[in-house]
Amino acid sequence: MVFKKLLSAFGVGGPSIETILRDSNVRPGGIVVGDIHLTGGEGTAEILGINVALVTRVEVESGDNEYAQNEKYAKAHLSGAFQLQPGVRHSFPFQLEVPWETPITHMYGQPLRGTTVGVATELEVARAIDATDLDPIAVHPLPAQERILAAFSNLGFHFRNADCEKGRIYGVTQLLPFYQEIEFYPGGRYSQHFKQLEVTFVSNPHTTEVILELDKRTMFGNSHDTFSRFTVPNTGFENTNWEQEIDSFLQQAGRKRGFY
């Protein structure tokens, strides 16, 4: 799939930038390949730089307040300063590495509500407002992640929402300054004990850490959270019955806090 979007960066007569992605579908650890075409406007423009980066919307907690912001990461510098002459076209091919911890935007082949990832093309021009063109991409799960998500579905869990939180998870090696939470409603017998389940993947080239946050129901209507984590190999995961393993992890985590 080729994705095109034209940005008129500085109004009528100004330079324009066109970003073309060779394929907007990718997995964590993959590469987004594309080309940027910059065309001069009616006058000479002093270009200070051209950059590309991945962008994800993240939730930030600050004291009693919470707000959303765009988080840029995996940034690549494509060009330094040069003069863009009227009507002259320049092309800049790029390859943007997708970090292994990049949040997924699709699950079970469908868009994952609550999470977006895009490629931001930044054009810096002297004495003008910098322009940013954002092209969405579809980040599909790693095969190991997909298998774990399928196991939760097979156990009766139903997807509710997903978002990305600014911060780090205690005890987990994490390179990005945020993490994704995929929230499920528990079904079947789990609904008697859990109010909700949040799943976080933190992957590297070899393994995927799966962090579970369980919200316990109580007879008084209150709840408290407990955590569990396990490691899934990115290759060879097919040899494990993950429905049984996850059920065991959930029961172990539940017994620690009296869930069972």
Coordinates of C-alpha atoms in Angstrom, one line a residue:
M1 CA 0.0 0.0 0.0
V2 CA 1.3 3.5 -0.9
F3 CA 0.1 6.3 1.3
K4 CA 0.2 9.9 0.0
K5 CA -0.6 13.1 1.7
L6 CA 0.2 16.6 0.5
L7 CA 1.0 19.4 2.9
S8 CA 0.9 23.0 1.8
A9 CA 3.3 24.1 4.5
F10 CA 3.2 27.8 4.4
G11 CA 0.0 28.8 2.6
V12 CA -0.5 29.9 -1.0
G13 CA 2.8 30.2 -2.9
G14 CA 4.8 28.5 -0.1
P15 CA 6.9 25.3 -0.4
S16 CA 5.0 22.0 -0.2
I17 CA 6.1 18.7 1.2
E18 CA 4.8 15.2 0.1
T19 CA 5.4 12.1 2.2
I20 CA 5.0 8.7 0.5
L21 CA 5.2 5.5 2.6
R22 CA 6.0 2.4 0.7
D23 CA 3.9 0.4 3.1
S24 CA 1.9 1.7 6.0
N25 CA 1.7 -1.8 7.6
V26 CA 4.5 -2.7 10.0
R27 CA 5.3 -4.8 13.1
P28 CA 7.5 -3.8 16.1
G29 CA 11.1 -4.2 15.2
G30 CA 10.4 -3.5 11.6
I31 CA 11.2 -0.6 9.3
V32 CA 9.0 2.1 7.7
V33 CA 10.4 3.0 4.3
G34 CA 9.4 6.1 2.4
D35 CA 10.3 9.1 0.4
I36 CA 9.8 12.8 1.1
H37 CA 9.4 15.2 -1.9
L38 CA 9.9 18.9 -1.2
T39 CA 9.0 21.4 -3.8
G40 CA 9.9 25.1 -3.7
G41 CA 7.2 27.7 -3.8
E42 CA 7.2 31.1 -5.4
G43 CA 10.2 32.5 -3.5
T44 CA 13.5 31.2 -2.1
A45 CA 13.1 29.5 1.3
E46 CA 15.9 28.9 3.8
I47 CA 15.4 25.3 4.9
L48 CA 17.0 24.6 8.3
G49 CA 16.3 20.9 8.4
I50 CA 14.1 17.9 7.6
N51 CA 13.3 15.2 10.1
V52 CA 11.0 12.2 10.5
A53 CA 9.9 10.5 13.7
L54 CA 7.3 8.2 15.0
V55 CA 4.5 9.9 17.1
T56 CA 2.2 8.3 19.6
R57 CA -0.5 10.0 21.8
V58 CA 0.2 9.4 25.4
E59 CA -1.5 10.1 28.7
V60 CA 0.6 12.1 31.3
E61 CA -0.2 12.3 35.0
S62 CA 1.1 15.4 36.8
G63 CA -0.1 15.7 40.4
D64 CA -3.9 15.5 40.4
N65 CA -4.0 16.4 36.7
E66 CA -4.0 14.2 33.6
Y67 CA -3.5 15.4 30.0
A68 CA -2.6 13.9 26.6
Q69 CA 0.4 14.9 24.5
N70 CA 2.1 13.7 21.4
E71 CA 5.3 11.7 22.1
K72 CA 8.0 11.7 19.4
Y73 CA 10.5 8.9 19.3
A74 CA 12.8 7.0 16.8
K75 CA 13.7 10.3 15.2
A76 CA 15.8 10.4 12.1
H77 CA 17.5 13.5 10.7
L78 CA 17.3 13.6 6.9
S79 CA 18.8 17.0 5.9
G80 CA 20.5 20.0 7.3
A81 CA 20.3 23.6 6.1
F82 CA 20.0 24.5 2.4
Q83 CA 18.3 27.0 0.1
L84 CA 15.1 25.8 -1.6
Q85 CA 14.8 27.6 -4.9
P86 CA 11.4 28.4 -6.4
G87 CA 9.8 25.4 -8.1
V88 CA 12.8 23.1 -7.5
R89 CA 12.0 19.6 -6.3
H90 CA 14.2 17.6 -3.8
S91 CA 13.7 14.0 -2.8
F92 CA 14.8 12.4 0.5
P93 CA 14.4 8.6 0.9
F94 CA 14.3 7.4 4.5
Q95 CA 14.2 4.2 6.5
L96 CA 12.7 4.6 10.0
E97 CA 13.3 1.8 12.5
V98 CA 10.3 0.9 14.5
P99 CA 11.3 0.2 18.1
W100 CA 10.4 -3.2 19.5
E101 CA 8.3 -1.5 22.3
T102 CA 6.2 0.5 19.8
P103 CA 2.5 0.1 20.7
I104 CA 0.3 -1.9 18.4
T105 CA -2.6 -0.2 16.7
H106 CA -4.4 -3.3 15.3
M107 CA -5.6 -6.5 17.0
Y108 CA -7.4 -9.5 15.5
G109 CA -7.0 -7.7 12.2
Q110 CA -9.0 -4.7 13.4
P111 CA -8.0 -1.2 14.5
L112 CA -7.3 -1.0 18.2
R113 CA -9.5 1.7 19.6
G114 CA -7.6 4.2 21.7
T115 CA -4.1 3.9 20.1
T116 CA -2.6 5.7 17.1
V117 CA 0.9 5.7 15.7
G118 CA 2.0 8.0 12.9
V119 CA 5.1 9.1 10.9
A120 CA 5.7 12.8 11.5
T121 CA 7.6 14.7 8.8
E122 CA 9.0 17.9 10.2
L123 CA 10.1 20.8 7.9
E124 CA 12.0 23.6 9.6
V125 CA 12.1 26.9 7.7
A126 CA 13.9 30.1 8.7
R127 CA 11.6 32.9 9.8
A128 CA 8.5 30.8 9.4
I129 CA 6.3 28.5 11.5
D130 CA 7.7 24.9 11.3
A131 CA 5.3 22.5 9.5
T132 CA 4.6 18.9 10.5
D133 CA 2.8 16.3 8.3
L134 CA 1.5 13.2 10.2
D135 CA 0.8 10.0 8.3
P136 CA -0.8 7.2 10.3
I137 CA 0.6 3.7 10.1
A138 CA -0.8 0.3 11.2
V139 CA 1.4 -1.4 13.7
H140 CA 0.4 -5.1 13.9
P141 CA 1.3 -7.4 16.8
L142 CA 4.4 -9.6 16.7
P143 CA 3.4 -13.3 16.2
A144 CA 4.1 -13.9 19.9
Q145 CA 2.0 -11.0 20.9
E146 CA -0.8 -12.1 18.6
R147 CA -0.8 -15.6 20.2
I148 CA -1.1 -14.1 23.7
L149 CA -4.0 -11.9 22.6
A150 CA -5.7 -14.8 21.1
A151 CA -5.3 -16.8 24.3
F152 CA -7.0 -14.1 26.3
S153 CA -9.9 -14.1 23.8
N154 CA -10.2 -17.8 24.0
L155 CA -10.4 -17.5 27.8
G156 CA -13.4 -15.2 27.5
F157 CA -11.7 -11.8 27.9
H158 CA -13.3 -9.0 25.8
F159 CA -11.4 -6.0 24.5
R160 CA -12.5 -2.7 26.1
N161 CA -10.0 0.0 25.2
A162 CA -6.3 0.8 24.9
D163 CA -4.1 3.8 25.6
C164 CA -0.4 4.7 26.2
E165 CA 0.8 6.0 29.6
K166 CA 3.9 8.2 30.1
G167 CA 6.3 6.5 32.5
R168 CA 8.1 3.3 33.3
I169 CA 7.1 -0.1 34.7
Y170 CA 9.0 -1.1 37.9
G171 CA 11.4 -4.0 37.4
V172 CA 11.0 -4.1 33.6
T173 CA 13.8 -3.1 31.1
Q174 CA 12.2 -0.4 29.1
L175 CA 13.7 1.8 26.4
L176 CA 10.8 4.0 25.5
P177 CA 9.5 6.6 28.0
F178 CA 5.9 5.2 27.8
Y179 CA 4.0 1.9 27.6
Q180 CA 0.8 0.7 26.2
E181 CA -2.1 -0.7 28.3
I182 CA -4.6 -2.9 26.5
E183 CA -7.7 -3.2 28.7
F184 CA -10.1 -6.2 28.8
Y185 CA -13.4 -7.1 30.5
P186 CA -13.1 -10.5 32.1
G187 CA -15.6 -13.1 31.0
G188 CA -16.7 -16.5 32.4
R189 CA -15.5 -17.4 35.8
Y190 CA -12.9 -14.6 35.8
S191 CA -15.7 -12.0 36.0
Q192 CA -16.5 -13.2 39.5
H193 CA -13.1 -12.1 40.7
F194 CA -11.8 -9.4 38.4
K195 CA -13.2 -6.0 37.4
Q196 CA -10.8 -5.6 34.6
L197 CA -7.5 -6.8 33.2
E198 CA -4.8 -4.6 31.6
V199 CA -2.1 -6.2 29.4
T200 CA 1.2 -4.5 28.6
F201 CA 3.8 -5.8 26.1
V202 CA 7.4 -4.8 26.4
S203 CA 9.3 -6.6 23.6
N204 CA 12.9 -6.9 22.5
P205 CA 14.4 -8.8 19.6
H206 CA 14.3 -12.1 21.6
T207 CA 11.4 -12.0 24.1
T208 CA 8.2 -10.3 25.0
E209 CA 7.5 -9.4 28.6
V210 CA 3.8 -9.6 29.4
I211 CA 2.7 -7.5 32.4
L212 CA -0.8 -8.1 33.8
E213 CA -2.6 -5.6 36.0
L214 CA -5.6 -7.1 37.7
D215 CA -8.3 -5.1 39.4
K216 CA -10.0 -7.2 42.1
R217 CA -13.7 -7.1 42.9
T218 CA -14.7 -7.1 46.5
M219 CA -18.0 -7.7 48.3
F220 CA -18.0 -4.0 49.4
G221 CA -17.7 -2.8 45.8
N222 CA -14.1 -1.6 46.3
S223 CA -11.2 -2.8 44.3
H224 CA -7.4 -2.9 44.4
D225 CA -4.8 -3.8 41.8
T226 CA -2.2 -6.6 41.7
F227 CA 0.4 -7.3 39.1
S228 CA 1.9 -10.4 37.4
R229 CA 4.4 -10.8 34.6
F230 CA 5.7 -13.6 32.5
T231 CA 8.1 -13.9 29.5
V232 CA 7.2 -15.2 26.0
P233 CA 9.9 -16.1 23.5
N234 CA 9.5 -14.4 20.1
T235 CA 10.3 -17.7 18.5
G236 CA 9.2 -21.1 19.7
F237 CA 6.1 -19.8 21.5
E238 CA 4.0 -22.1 19.4
N239 CA 5.0 -25.1 21.5
T240 CA 3.2 -23.8 24.6
N241 CA -0.5 -24.0 25.6
W242 CA -0.8 -20.3 26.5
E243 CA -4.5 -20.7 27.6
Q244 CA -3.3 -23.0 30.3
E245 CA -0.3 -20.9 31.2
I246 CA -2.3 -17.7 31.4
D247 CA -5.0 -19.3 33.5
S248 CA -2.2 -20.5 35.9
F249 CA -0.7 -17.0 36.1
L250 CA -4.1 -15.5 36.8
Q251 CA -4.8 -18.0 39.6
Q252 CA -1.3 -17.5 41.1
A253 CA -1.7 -13.7 41.1
G254 CA -5.2 -14.0 42.5
R255 CA -4.2 -16.3 45.4
K256 CA -1.5 -13.8 46.4
R257 CA -4.2 -11.2 47.2
G258 CA -7.0 -13.6 48.1
F259 CA -8.8 -13.5 44.8
Y260 CA -9.4 -17.3 45.0

